[in-house]
mmCIF file of C-alpha atoms and ligand atoms in Angstrom:
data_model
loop_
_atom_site.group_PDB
_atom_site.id
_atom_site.type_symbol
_atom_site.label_atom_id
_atom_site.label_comp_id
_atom_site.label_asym_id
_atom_site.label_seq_id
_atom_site.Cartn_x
_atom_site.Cartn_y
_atom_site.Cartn_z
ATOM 1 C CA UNK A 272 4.199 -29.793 14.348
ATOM 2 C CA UNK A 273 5.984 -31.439 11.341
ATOM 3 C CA UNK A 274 9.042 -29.750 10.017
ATOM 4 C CA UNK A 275 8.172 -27.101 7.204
ATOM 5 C CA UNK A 276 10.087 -28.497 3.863
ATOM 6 C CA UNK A 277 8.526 -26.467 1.207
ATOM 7 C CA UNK A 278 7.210 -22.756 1.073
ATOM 8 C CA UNK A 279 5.268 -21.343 -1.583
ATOM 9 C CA UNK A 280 4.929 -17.914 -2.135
ATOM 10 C CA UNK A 281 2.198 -15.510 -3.793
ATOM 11 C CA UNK A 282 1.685 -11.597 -4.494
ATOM 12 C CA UNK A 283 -1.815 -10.622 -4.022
ATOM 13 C CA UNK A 284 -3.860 -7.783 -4.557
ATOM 14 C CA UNK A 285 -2.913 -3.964 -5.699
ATOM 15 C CA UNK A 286 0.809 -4.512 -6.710
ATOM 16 C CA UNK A 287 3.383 -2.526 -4.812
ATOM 17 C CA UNK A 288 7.013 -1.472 -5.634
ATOM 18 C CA UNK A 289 9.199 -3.674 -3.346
ATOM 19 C CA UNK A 290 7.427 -6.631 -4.038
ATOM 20 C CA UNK A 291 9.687 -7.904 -6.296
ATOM 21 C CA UNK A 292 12.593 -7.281 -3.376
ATOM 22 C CA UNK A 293 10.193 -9.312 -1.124
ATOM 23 C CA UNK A 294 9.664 -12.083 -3.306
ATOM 24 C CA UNK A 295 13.585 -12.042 -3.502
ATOM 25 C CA UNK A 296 14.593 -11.887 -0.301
ATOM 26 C CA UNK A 297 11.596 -14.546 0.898
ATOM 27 C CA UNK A 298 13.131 -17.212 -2.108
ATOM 28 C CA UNK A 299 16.885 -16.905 -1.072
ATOM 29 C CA UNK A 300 16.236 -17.015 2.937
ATOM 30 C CA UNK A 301 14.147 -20.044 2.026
ATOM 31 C CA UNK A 302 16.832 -21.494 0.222
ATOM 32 C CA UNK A 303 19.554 -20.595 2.237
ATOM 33 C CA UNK A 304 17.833 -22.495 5.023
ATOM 34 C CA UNK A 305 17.238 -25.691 3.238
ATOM 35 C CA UNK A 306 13.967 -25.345 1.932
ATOM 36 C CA UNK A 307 12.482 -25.845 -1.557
ATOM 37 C CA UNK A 308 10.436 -22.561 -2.704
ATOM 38 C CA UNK A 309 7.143 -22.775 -4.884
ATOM 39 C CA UNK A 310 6.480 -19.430 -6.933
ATOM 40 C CA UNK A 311 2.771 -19.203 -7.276
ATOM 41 C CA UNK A 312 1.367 -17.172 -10.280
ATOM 42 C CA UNK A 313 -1.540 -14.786 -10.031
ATOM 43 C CA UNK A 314 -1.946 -14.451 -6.058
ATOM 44 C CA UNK A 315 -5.406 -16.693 -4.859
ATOM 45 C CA UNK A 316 -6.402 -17.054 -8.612
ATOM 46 C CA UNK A 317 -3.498 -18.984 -9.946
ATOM 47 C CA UNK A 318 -3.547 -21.561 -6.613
ATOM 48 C CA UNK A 319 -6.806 -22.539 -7.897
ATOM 49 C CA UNK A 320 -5.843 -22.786 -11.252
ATOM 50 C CA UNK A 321 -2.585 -24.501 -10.161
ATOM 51 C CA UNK A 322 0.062 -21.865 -11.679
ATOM 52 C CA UNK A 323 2.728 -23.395 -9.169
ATOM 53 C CA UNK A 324 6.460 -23.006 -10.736
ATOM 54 C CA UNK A 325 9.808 -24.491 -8.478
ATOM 55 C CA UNK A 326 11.746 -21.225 -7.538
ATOM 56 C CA UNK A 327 15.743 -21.470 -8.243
ATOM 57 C CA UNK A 328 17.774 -18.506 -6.660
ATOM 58 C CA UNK A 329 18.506 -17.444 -9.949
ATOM 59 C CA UNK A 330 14.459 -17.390 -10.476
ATOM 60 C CA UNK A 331 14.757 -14.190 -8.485
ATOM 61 C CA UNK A 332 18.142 -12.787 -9.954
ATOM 62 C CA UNK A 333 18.290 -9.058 -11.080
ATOM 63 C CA UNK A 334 14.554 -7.996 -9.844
ATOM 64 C CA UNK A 335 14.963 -6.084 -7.010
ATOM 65 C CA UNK A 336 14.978 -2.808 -8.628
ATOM 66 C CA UNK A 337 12.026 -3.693 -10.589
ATOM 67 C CA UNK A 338 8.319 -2.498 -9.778
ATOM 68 C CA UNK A 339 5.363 -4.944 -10.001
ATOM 69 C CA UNK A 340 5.525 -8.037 -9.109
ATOM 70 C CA UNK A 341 7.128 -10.652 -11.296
ATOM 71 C CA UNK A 342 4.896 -13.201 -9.832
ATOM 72 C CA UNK A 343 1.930 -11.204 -10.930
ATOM 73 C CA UNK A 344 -1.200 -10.623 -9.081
ATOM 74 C CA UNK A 345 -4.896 -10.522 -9.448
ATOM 75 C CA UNK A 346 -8.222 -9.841 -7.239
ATOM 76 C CA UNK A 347 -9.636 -13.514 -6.767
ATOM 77 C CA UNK A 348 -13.298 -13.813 -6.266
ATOM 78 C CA UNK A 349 -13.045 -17.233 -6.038
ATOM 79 C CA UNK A 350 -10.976 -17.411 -3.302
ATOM 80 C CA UNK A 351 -13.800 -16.136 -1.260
ATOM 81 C CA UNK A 352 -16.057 -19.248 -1.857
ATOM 82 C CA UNK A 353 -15.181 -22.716 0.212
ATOM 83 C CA UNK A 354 -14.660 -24.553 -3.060
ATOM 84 C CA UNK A 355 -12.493 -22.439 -4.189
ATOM 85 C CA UNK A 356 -10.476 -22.576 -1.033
ATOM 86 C CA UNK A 357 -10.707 -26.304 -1.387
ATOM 87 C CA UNK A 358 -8.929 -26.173 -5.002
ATOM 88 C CA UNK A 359 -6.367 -23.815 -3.472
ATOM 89 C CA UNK A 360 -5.776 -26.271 -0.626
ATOM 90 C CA UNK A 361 -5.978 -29.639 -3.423
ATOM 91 C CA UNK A 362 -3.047 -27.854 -5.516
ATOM 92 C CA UNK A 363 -1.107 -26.457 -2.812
ATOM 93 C CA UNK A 364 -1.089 -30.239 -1.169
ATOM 94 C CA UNK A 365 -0.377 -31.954 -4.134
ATOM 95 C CA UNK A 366 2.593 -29.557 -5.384
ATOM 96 C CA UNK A 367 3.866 -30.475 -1.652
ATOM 97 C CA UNK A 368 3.741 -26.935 -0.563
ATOM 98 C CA UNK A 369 3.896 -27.164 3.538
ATOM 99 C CA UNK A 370 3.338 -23.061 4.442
ATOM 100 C CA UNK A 371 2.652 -20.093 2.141
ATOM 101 C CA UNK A 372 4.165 -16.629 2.387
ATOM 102 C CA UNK A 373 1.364 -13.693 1.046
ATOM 103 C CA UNK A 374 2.687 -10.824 0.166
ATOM 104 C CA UNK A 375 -0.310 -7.939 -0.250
ATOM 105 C CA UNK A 376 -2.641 -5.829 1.604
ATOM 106 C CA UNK A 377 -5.764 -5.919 3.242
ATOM 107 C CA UNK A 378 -7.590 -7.898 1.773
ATOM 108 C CA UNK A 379 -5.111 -10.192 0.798
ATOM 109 C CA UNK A 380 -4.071 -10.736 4.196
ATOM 110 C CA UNK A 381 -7.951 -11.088 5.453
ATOM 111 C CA UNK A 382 -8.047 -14.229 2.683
ATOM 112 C CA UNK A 383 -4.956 -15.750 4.022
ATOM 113 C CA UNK A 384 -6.736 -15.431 7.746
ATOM 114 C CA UNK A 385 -9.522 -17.570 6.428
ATOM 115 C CA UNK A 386 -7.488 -19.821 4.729
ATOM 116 C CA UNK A 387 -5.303 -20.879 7.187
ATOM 117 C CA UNK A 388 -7.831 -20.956 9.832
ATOM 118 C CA UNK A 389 -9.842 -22.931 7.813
ATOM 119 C CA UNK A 390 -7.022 -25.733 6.715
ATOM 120 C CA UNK A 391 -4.458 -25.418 9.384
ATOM 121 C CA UNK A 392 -1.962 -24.033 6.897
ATOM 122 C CA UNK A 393 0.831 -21.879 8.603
ATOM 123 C CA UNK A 394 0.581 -18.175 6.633
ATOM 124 C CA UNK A 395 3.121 -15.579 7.084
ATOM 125 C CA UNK A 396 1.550 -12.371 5.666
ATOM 126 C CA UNK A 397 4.235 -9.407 4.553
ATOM 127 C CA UNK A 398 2.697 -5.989 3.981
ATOM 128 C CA UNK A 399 2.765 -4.961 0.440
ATOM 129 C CA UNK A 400 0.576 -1.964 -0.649
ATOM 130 C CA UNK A 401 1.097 1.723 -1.589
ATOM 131 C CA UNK A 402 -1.922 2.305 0.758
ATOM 132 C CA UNK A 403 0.197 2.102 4.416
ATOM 133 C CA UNK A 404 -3.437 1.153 5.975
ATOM 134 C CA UNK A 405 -2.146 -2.192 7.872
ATOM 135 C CA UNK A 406 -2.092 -1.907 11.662
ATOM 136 C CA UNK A 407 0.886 -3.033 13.414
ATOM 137 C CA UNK A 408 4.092 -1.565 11.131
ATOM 138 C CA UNK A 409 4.789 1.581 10.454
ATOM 139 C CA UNK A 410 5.052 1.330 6.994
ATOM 140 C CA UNK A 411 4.000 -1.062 3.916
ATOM 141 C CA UNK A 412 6.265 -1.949 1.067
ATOM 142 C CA UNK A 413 5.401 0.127 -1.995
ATOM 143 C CA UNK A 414 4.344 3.299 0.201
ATOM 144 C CA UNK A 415 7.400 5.182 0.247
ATOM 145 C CA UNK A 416 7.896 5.062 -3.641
ATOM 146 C CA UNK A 417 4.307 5.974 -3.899
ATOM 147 C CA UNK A 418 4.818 9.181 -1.954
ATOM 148 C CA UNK A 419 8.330 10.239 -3.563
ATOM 149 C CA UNK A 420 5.899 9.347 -7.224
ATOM 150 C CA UNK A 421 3.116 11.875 -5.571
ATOM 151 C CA UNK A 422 5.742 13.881 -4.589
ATOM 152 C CA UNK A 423 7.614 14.255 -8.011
ATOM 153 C CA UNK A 424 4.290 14.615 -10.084
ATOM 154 C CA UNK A 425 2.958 17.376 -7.496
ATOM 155 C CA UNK A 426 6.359 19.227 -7.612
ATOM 156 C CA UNK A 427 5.536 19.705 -11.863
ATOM 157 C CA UNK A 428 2.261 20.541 -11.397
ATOM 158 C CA UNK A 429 3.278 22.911 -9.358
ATOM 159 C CA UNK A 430 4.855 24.683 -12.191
ATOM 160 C CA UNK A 431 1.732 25.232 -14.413
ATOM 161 C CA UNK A 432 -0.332 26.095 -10.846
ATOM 162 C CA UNK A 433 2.287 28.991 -10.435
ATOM 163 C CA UNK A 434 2.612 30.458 -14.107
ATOM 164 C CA UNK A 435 -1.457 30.531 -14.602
ATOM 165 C CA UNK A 436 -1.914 30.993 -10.239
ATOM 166 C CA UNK A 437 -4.693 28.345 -10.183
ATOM 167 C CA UNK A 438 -5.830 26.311 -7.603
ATOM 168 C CA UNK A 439 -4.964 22.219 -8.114
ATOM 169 C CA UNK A 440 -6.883 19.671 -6.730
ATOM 170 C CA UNK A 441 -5.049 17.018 -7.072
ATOM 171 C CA UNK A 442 -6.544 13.498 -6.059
ATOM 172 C CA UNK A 443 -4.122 10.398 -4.799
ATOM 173 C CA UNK A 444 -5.024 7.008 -4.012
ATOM 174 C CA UNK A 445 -4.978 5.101 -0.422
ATOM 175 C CA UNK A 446 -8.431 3.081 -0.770
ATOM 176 C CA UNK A 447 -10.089 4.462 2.513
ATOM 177 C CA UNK A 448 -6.418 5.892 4.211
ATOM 178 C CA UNK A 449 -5.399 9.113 3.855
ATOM 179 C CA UNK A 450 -1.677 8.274 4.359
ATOM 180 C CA UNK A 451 -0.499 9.542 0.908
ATOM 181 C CA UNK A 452 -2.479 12.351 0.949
ATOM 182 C CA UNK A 453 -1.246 13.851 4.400
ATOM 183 C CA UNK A 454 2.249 13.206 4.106
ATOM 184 C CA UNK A 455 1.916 13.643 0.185
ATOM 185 C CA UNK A 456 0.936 17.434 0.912
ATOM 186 C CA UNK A 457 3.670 18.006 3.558
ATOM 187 C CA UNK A 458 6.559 17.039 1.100
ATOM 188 C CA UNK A 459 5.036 18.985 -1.570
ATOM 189 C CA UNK A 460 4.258 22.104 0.525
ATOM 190 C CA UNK A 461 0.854 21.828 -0.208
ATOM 191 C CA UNK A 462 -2.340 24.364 1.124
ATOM 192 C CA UNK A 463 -3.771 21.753 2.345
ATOM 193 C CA UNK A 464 -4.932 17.474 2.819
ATOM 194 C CA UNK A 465 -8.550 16.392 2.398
ATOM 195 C CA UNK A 466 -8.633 12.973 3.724
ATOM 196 C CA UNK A 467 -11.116 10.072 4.820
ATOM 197 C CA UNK A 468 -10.095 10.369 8.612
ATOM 198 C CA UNK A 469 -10.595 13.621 9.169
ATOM 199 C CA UNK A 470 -13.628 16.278 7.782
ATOM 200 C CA UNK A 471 -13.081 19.436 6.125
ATOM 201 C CA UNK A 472 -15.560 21.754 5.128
ATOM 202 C CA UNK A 473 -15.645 23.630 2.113
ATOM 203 C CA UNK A 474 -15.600 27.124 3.802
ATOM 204 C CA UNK A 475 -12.907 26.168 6.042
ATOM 205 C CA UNK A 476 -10.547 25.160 2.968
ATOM 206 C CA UNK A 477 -12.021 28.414 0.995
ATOM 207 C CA UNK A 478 -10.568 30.805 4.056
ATOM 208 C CA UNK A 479 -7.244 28.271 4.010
ATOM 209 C CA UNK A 480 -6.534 29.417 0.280
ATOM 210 C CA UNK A 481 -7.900 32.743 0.216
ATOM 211 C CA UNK A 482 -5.457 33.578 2.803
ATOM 212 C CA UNK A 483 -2.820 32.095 0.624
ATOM 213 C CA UNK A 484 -3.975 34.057 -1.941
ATOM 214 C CA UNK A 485 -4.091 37.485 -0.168
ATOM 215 C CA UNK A 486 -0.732 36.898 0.978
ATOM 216 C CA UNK A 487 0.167 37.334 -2.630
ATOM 217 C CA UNK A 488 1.158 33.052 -2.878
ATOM 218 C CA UNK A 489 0.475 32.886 -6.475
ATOM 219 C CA UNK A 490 -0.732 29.433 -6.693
ATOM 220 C CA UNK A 491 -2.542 26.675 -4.206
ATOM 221 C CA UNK A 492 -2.423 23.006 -4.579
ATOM 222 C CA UNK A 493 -4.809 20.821 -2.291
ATOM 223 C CA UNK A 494 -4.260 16.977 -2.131
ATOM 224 C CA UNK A 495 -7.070 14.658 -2.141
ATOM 225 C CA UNK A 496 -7.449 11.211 -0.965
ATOM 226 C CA UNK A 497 -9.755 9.154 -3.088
ATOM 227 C CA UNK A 498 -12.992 8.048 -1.024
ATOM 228 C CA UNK A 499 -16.559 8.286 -1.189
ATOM 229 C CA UNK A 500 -15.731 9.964 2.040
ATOM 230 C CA UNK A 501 -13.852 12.957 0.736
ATOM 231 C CA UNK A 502 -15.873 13.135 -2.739
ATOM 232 C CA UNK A 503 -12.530 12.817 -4.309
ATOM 233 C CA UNK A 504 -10.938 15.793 -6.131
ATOM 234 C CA UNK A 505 -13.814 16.225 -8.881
ATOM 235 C CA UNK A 506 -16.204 16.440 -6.337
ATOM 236 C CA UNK A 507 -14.802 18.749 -4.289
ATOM 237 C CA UNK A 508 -13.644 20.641 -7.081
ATOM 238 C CA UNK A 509 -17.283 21.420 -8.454
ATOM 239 C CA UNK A 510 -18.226 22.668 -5.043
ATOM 240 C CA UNK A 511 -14.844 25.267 -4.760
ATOM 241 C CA UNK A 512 -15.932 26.617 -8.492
ATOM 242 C CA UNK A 513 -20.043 26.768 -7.831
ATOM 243 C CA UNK A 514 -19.196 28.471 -4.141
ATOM 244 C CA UNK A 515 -16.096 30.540 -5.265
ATOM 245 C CA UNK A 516 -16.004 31.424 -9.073
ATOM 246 C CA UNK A 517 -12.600 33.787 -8.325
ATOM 247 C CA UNK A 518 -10.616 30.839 -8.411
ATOM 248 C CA UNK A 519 -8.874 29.509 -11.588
ATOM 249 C CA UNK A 520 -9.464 25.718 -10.517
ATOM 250 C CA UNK A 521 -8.113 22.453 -12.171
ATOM 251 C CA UNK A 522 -8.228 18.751 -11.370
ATOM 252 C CA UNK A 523 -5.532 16.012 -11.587
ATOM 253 C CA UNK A 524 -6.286 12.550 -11.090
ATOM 254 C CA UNK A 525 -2.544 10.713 -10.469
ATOM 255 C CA UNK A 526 -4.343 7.440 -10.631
ATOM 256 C CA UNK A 527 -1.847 4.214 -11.376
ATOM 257 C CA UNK A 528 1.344 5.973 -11.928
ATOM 258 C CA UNK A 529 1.388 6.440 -8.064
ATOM 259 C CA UNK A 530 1.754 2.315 -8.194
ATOM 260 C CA UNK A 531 4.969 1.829 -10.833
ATOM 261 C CA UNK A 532 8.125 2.263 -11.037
ATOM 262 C CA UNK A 533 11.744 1.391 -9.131
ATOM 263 C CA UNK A 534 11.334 0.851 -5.612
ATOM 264 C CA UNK A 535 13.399 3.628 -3.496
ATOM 265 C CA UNK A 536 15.773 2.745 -1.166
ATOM 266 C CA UNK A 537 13.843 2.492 1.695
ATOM 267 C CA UNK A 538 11.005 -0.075 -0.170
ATOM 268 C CA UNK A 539 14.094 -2.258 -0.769
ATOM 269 C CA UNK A 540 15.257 -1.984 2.480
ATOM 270 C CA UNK A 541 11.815 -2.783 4.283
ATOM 271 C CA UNK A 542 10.688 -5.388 1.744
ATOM 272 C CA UNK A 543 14.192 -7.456 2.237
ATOM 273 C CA UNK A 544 14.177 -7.374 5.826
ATOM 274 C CA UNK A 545 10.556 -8.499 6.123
ATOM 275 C CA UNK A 546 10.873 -11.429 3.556
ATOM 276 C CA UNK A 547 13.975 -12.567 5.474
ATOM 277 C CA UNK A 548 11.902 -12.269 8.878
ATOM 278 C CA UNK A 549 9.110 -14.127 7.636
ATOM 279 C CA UNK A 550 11.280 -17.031 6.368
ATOM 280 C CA UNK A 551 12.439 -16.579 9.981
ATOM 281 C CA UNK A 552 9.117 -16.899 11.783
ATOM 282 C CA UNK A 553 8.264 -19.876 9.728
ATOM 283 C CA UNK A 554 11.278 -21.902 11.044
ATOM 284 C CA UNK A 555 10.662 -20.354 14.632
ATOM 285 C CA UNK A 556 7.070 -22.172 14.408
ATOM 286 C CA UNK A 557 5.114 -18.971 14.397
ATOM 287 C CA UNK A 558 1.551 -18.950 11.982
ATOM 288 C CA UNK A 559 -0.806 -16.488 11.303
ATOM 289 C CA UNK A 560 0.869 -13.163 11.727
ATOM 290 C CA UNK A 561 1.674 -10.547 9.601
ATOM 291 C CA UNK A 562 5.218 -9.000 10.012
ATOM 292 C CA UNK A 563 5.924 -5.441 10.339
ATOM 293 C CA UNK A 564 8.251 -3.021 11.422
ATOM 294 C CA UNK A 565 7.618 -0.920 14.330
ATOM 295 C CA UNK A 566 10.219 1.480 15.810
ATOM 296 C CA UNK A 567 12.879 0.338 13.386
ATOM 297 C CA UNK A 568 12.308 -2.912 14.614
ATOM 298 C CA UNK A 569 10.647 -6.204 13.223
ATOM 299 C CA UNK A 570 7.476 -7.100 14.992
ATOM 300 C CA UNK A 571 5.001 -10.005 14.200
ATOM 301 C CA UNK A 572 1.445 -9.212 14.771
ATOM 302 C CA UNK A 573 -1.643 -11.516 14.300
ATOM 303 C CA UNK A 574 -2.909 -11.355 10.794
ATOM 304 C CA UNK A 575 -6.691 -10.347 13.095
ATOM 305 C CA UNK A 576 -4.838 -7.417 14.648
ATOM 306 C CA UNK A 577 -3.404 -5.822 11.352
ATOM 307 C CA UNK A 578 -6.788 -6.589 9.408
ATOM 308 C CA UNK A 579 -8.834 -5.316 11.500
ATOM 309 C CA UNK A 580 -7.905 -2.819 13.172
ATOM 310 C CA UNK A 581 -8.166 0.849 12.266
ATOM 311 C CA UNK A 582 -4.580 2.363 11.377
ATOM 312 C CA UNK A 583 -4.424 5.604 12.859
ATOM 313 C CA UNK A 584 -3.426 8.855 11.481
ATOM 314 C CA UNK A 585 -1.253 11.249 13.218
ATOM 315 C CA UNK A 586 -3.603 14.272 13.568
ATOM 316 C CA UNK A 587 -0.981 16.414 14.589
ATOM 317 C CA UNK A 588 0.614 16.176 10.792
ATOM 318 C CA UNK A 589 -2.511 18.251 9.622
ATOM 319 C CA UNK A 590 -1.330 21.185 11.865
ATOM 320 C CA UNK A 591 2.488 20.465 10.818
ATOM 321 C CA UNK A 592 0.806 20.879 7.706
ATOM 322 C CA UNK A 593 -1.573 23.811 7.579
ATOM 323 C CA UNK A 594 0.898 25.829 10.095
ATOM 324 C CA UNK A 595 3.593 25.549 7.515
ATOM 325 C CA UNK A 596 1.746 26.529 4.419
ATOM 326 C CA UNK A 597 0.870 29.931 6.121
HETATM 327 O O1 F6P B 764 -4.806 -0.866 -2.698
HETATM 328 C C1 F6P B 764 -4.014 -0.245 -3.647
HETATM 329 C C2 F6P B 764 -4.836 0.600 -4.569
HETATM 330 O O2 F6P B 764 -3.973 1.211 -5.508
HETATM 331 C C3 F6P B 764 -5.724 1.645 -3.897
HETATM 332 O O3 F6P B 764 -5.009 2.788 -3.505
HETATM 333 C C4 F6P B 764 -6.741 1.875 -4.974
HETATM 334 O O4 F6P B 764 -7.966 2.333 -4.408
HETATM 335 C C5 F6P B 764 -6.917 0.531 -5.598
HETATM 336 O O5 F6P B 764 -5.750 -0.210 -5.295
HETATM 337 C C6 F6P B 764 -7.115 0.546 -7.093
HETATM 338 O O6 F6P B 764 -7.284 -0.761 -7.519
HETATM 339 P P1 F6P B 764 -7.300 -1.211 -9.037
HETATM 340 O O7 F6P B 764 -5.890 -1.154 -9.568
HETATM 341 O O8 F6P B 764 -7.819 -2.598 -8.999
HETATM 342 O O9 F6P B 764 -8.179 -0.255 -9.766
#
């Protein structure tokens, strides 16, 4: 296999905090090993429209503190059709870009499968996305902030739920994974967690928070995950008032808040060590995997192993949960 000379590098997707640390650590472990980087604008969508700028350490200087992504990042249908893959491939050639480096989640990394299956391009996918939902590493960049931002918001809420003792529902995001939900509800001290991967019935969270109640707790707050499967919070919020009219209920939607601001420590951490470790796995040959941490430890798994596999949820957090909210 030729010698990789150039690496171009793209945030796709949702945009995470800690992407900005990725980008930074991916540019100056390029660099620092010889190679020339190629920032790429606008994930998928700005390869096909050529948005392909040469990366200077100093391009990355004094970002990784920042949220977003300073490379920005879009949704590209395009990038689903052949000929757009084609123009992708056509740019990334001609700009003399050898391997990419995606940075994004899910679906981003299910493109980059495609793409390099289909052209022979090596891909080293780094997991960026509030959501936690990729297989194979414990955590994604972006989720930890997400859950201290759930955790902060919740924690003033909390305050109003108290004074007037009402019931919150209060409804997070996670796509289909009800990652920031559960653990969302355990740092807060929450009732309880509707999520995706689990059921819970109406009449089984009615006899959670009248218990609460009786035991003179003057206020309940009950996270949500978004998903068709849970009904999100308004959902489940019309059936608590219809079935129980004693309650005092209230929705809050947390929506894109959950997705800004300064990475915490541990996003930093995570997003430098896996943008040095995928500069690494280029130059060790490897293609086509995703890397992750696992145990504390850096792991590469194959891009169809974190895609498509079902992250699973530690069921045993829901009893950590419910037993402590007694
Ligand atoms: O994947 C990240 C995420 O924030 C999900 O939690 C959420 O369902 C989705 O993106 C929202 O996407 P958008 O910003 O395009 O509305």
């Amino acid at each position: 296999m030729a010698a990789i000379k150039s690496v171009g590098i793209l945030t796709s997707g949702g945009d995470a905090p800690g992407m900005n640390a990725a980008i930074r650590a991916v540019t100056r472990s390029a660099i620092f090993n010889g190679l020339k980087v190629k920032g790429i604008y606008r994930g998928y969508k700005g390869l096909i429209a050529n948005e392909i700028v040469t990366f200077k350490t100093q391009n990355v200087s004094n970002i990784i503190q920042q949220g977003g992504t300073i490379l920005k990042t879009a949704r590209s249908m395009e990038f689903k059709t052949k000929e757009g893959r084609k123009t992708a491939y056509d740019n990334m050639s001609a700009a003399g870009i050898d391997a990419l480096v995606v940075i994004g989640g899910d679906g981003s990394l299910t493109g980059a499968r495609i793409f390099a299956e289909e052209y022979n391009v090596p891909i080293i996918g780094i997991p960026g996305t509030i959501d936690n939902d990729l297989y194979g590493t414990d955590r994604t960049i972006g989720y930890d902030t997400a859950l201290n931002t759930i955790m902060d918001a919740v924690d003033k809420i909390r305050d109003t739920a108290t004074s007037h003792e009402r019931l919150f529902f209060i409804e997070v995001m996670g796509r289909d994974a009800g990652f920031l939900a559960l653990n969302g509800a355990i740092a807060v001290g929450a009732e309880d967690a509707i999520i995706p991967e689990m059921a819970t019935e109406v009449d089984q969270l009615a006899e959670l928070i009248e218990n609460g109640f009786r035991k003179s707790k003057n206020s309940s707050i009950v996270l949500v995950a978004e998903s068709e499967t849970t009904g999100g919070a308004m959902g489940l919020a019309e059936r608590v008032k219809n079935e129980y009219p004693q309650y005092d209920v209230r929705v809050t939607i947390l929506g894109h808040i959950q997705r800004g601001g300064s990475p915490t420590s541990t996003d930093r951490i995570l997003a430098s060590r896996l943008g040095y470790a995928a500069i690494e796995a280029l130059l060790e040959d490897q293609r086509n995997v995703m890397v992750g941490v696992e145990n504390d430890k850096v792991v590469y798994v194959p891009f169809a192993r974190a895609i498509k596999n079902e992250k699973p949820i530690d069921r045993d957090l829901l009893n950590v949960l419910r037993i402590l909210s007694i």
